[in-house]
Tab-separated table of C-alpha atoms in Angstrom:
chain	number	residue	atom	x	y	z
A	1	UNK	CA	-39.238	-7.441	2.949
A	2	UNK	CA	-35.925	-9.688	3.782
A	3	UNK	CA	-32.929	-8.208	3.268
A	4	UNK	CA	-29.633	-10.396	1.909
A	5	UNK	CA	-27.382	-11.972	4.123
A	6	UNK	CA	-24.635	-9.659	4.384
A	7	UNK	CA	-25.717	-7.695	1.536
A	8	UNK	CA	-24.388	-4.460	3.175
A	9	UNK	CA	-21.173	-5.544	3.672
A	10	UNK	CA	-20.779	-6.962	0.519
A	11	UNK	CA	-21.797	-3.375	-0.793
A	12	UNK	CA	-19.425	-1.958	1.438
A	13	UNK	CA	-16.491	-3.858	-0.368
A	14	UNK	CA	-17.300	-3.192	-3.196
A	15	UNK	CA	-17.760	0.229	-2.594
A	16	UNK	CA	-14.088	-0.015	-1.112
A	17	UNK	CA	-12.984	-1.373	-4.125
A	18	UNK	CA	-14.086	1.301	-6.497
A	19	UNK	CA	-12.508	3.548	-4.168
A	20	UNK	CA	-9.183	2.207	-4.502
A	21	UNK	CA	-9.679	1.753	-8.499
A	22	UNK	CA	-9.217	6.109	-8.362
A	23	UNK	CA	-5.734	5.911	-9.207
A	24	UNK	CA	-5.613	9.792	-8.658
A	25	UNK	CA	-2.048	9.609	-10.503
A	26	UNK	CA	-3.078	8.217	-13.412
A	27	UNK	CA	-5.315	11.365	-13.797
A	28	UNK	CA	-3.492	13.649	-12.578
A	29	UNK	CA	-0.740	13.386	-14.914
A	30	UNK	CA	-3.469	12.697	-18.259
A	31	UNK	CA	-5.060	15.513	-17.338
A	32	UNK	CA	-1.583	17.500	-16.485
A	33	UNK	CA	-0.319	16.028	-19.594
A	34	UNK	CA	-1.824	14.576	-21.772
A	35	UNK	CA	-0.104	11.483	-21.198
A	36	UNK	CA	-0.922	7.837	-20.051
A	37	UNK	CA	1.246	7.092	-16.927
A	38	UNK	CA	1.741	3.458	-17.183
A	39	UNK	CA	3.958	4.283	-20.431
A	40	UNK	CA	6.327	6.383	-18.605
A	41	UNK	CA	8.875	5.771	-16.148
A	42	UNK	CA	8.227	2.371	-14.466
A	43	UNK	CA	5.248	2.694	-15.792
A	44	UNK	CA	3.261	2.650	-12.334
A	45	UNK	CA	0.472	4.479	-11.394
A	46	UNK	CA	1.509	5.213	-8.258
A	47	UNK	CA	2.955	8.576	-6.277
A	48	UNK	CA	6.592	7.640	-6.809
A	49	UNK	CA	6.499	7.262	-10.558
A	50	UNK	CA	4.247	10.432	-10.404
A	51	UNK	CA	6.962	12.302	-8.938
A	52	UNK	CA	9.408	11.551	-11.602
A	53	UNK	CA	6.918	12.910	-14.065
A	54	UNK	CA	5.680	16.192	-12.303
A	55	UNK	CA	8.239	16.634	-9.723
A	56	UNK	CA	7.515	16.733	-5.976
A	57	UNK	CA	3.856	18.501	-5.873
A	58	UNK	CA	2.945	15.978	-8.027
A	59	UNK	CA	4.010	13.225	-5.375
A	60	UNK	CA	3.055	14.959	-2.180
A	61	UNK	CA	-0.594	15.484	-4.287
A	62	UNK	CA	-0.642	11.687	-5.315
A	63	UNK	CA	0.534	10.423	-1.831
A	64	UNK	CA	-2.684	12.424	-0.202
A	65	UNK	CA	-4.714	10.945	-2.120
A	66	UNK	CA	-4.028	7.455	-1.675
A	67	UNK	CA	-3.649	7.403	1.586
A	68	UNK	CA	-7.217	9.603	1.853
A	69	UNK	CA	-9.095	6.615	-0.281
A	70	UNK	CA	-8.241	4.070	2.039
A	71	UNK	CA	-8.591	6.172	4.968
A	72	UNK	CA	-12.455	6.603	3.301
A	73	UNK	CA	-13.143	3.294	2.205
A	74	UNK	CA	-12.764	1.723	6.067
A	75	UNK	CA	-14.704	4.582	7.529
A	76	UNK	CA	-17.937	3.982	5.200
A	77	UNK	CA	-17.441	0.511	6.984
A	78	UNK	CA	-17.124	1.853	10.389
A	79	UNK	CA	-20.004	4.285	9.094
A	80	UNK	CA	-22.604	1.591	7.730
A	81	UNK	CA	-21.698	-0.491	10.780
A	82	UNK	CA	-20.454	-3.723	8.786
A	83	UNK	CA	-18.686	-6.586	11.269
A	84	UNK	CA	-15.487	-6.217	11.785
A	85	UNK	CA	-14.900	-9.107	8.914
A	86	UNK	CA	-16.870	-6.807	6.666
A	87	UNK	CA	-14.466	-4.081	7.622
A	88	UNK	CA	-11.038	-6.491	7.329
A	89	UNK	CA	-12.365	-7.116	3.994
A	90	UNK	CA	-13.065	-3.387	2.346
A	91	UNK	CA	-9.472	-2.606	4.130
A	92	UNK	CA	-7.978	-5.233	1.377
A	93	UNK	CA	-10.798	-4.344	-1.426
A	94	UNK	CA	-9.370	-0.649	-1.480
A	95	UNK	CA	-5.721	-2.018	-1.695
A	96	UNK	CA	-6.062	-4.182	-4.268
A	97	UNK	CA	-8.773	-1.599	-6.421
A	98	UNK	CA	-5.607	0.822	-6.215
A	99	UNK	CA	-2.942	-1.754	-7.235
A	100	UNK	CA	-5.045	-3.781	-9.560
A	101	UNK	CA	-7.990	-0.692	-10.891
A	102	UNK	CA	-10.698	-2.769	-13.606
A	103	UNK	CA	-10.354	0.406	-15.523
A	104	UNK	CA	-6.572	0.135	-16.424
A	105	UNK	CA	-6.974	-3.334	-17.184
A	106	UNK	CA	-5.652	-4.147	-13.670
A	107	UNK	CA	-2.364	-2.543	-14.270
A	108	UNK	CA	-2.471	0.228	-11.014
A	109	UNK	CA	0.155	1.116	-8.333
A	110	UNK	CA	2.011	-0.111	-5.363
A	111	UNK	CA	-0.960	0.531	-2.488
A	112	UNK	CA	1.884	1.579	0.390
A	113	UNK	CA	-0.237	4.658	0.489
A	114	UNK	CA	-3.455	3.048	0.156
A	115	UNK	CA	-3.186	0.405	2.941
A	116	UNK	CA	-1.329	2.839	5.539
A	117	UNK	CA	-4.561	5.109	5.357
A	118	UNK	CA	-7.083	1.930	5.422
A	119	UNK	CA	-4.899	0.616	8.485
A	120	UNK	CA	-4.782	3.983	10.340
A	121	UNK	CA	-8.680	4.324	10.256
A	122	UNK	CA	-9.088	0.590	10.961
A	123	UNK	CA	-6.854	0.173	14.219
A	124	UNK	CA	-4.594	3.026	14.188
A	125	UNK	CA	-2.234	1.165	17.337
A	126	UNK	CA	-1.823	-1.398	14.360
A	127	UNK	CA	-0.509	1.151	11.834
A	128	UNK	CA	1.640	1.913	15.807
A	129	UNK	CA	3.270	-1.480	15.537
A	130	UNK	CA	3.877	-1.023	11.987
A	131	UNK	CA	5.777	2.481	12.239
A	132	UNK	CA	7.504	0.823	14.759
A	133	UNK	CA	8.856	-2.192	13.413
A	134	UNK	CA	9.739	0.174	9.974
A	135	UNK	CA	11.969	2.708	12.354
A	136	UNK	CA	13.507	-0.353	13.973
A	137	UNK	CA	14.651	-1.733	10.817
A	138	UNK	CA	15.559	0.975	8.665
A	139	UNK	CA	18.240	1.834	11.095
A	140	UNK	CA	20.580	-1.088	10.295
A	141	UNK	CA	19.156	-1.648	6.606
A	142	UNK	CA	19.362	2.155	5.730
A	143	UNK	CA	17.179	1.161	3.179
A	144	UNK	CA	13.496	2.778	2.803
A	145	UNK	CA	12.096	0.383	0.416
A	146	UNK	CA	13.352	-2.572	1.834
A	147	UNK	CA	12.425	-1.869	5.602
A	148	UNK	CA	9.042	-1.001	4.711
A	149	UNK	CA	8.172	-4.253	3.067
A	150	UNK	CA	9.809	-5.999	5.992
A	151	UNK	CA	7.556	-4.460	8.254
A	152	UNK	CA	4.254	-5.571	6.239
A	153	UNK	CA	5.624	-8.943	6.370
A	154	UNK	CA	6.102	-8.782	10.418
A	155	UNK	CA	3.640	-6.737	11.189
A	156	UNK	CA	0.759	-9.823	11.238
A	157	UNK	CA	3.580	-11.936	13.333
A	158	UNK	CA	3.771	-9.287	16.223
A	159	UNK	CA	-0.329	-8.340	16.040
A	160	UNK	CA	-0.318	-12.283	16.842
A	161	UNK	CA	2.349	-12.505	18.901
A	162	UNK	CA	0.176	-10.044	20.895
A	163	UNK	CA	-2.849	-11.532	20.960
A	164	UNK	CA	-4.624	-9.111	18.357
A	165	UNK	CA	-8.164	-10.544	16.936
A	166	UNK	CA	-7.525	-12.923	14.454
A	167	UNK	CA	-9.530	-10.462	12.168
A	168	UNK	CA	-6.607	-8.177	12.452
A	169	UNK	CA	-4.082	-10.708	11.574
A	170	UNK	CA	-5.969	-12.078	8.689
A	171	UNK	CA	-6.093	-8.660	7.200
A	172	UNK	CA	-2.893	-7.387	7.747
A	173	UNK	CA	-1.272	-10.502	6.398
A	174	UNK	CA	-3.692	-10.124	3.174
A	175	UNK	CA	-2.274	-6.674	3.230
A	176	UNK	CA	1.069	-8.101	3.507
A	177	UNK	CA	0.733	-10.589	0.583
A	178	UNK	CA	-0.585	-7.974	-1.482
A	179	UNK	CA	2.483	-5.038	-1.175
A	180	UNK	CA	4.874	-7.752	-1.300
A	181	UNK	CA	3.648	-9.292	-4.723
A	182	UNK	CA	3.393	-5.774	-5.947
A	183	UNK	CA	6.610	-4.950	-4.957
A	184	UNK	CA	8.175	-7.953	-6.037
A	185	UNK	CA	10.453	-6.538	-8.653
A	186	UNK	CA	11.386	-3.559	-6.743
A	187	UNK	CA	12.377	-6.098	-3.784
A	188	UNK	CA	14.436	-7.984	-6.166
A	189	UNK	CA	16.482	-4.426	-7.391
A	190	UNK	CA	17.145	-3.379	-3.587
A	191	UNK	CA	18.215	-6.487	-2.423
A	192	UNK	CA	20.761	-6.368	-5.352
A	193	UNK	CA	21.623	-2.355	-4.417
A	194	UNK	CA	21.873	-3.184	-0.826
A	195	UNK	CA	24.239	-6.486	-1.753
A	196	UNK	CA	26.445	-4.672	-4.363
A	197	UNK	CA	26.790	-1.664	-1.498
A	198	UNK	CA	27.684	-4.196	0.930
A	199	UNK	CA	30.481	-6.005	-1.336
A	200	UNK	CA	31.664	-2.571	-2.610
A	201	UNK	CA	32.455	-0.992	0.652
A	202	UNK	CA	33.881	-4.739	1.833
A	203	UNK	CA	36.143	-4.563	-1.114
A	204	UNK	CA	37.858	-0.998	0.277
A	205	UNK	CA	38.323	-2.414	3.331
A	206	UNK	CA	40.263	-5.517	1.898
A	207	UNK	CA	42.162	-3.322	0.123
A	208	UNK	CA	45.736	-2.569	1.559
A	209	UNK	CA	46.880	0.872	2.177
């Protein structure tokens, strides 16, 4: 009996995928209660808005659980042996299950959470580089938000930069594309916070004493 070409690493994905579609904060809060957390708050599925609903347990609950799905979802694929394609591939499935989940009518969370844990399990010196690059610019930003997407976006330069498999930079600038589009309106709001900080504190320095 033949098998399918790649049949288990397309089951892998998918598998990955379902994974990430457990938006474990959507849950907890309808079962916690009673309510559907995409109409409260920013209406996100994800840890953060969580936390403004049930407080920190709530987040710190939420947080381990996204980051335990896609920690999961790339060891099946280190566990049914897929190639390392196979595995690039479930790393983004799980991402985009949490941040776009069939069952909510594709209306999920973030995936910070999500992809750190799928990139830790996958090459854990890449989630290295990432930490890095994150410490290096939140000092002079001061900004949490806006230093973490910076370092998704730079992360894929530097794995190239050196000399990572090109399997590794395809999926970490997948992974990139995907936070940044999800983020997109929060990157709008901090650039604005950060600017209007800026301008304010420039303005009490112009004044004259």
């Amino acid at each position: 009996m033949h098998t399918l070409p790649y049949a288990r690493e397309t089951l892998v994905i998918m598998m990955g995928y379902a994974l990430g579609c457990f938006t474990s904060g959507y849950y907890l809060v309808r079962w916690w209660t009673g309510e559907d957390l995409r109409l409260l708050g920013s209406g996100s599925v994800g840890a953060t808005n969580v936390g403004r609903v049930l407080g920190k347990p709530g987040f710190l609950l939420t947080v381990t659980c996204d980051f335990c799905k896609g920690l999961l979802a790339v060891w099946l694929a280190d566990y049914f042996r897929v190639n390392p394609t196979g595995a690039v591939l479930t790393m983004i499935a799980v991402t985009a299950g949490h941040v776009w989940p069939a069952q909510l009518w594709f209306h999920g969370g973030k995936g910070v959470a999500t992809s750190l844990g799928a990139v830790l399990m996958f090459d854990y010196s890449i989630a290295g580089i990432f930490a890095g690059l994150f410490l290096v610019l939140f000092v002079p930003i001061r900004n949490f938000v806006l230093a973490g997407l910076l370092a998704f976006a730079i992360t894929p330069l530097a794995l190239l930069i050196l000399d990572f498999p090109l399997d590794s930079v395809f999926g970490l600038s997948a992974l990139a594309v995907l936070i940044l589009v999800a983020h997109r309106k929060n990157m709008t709001e901090e650039i604005s916070k950060l600017m209007t900080g800026r301008k304010l504190k420039s303005d009490k320095r112009a004044v004259p004493k």
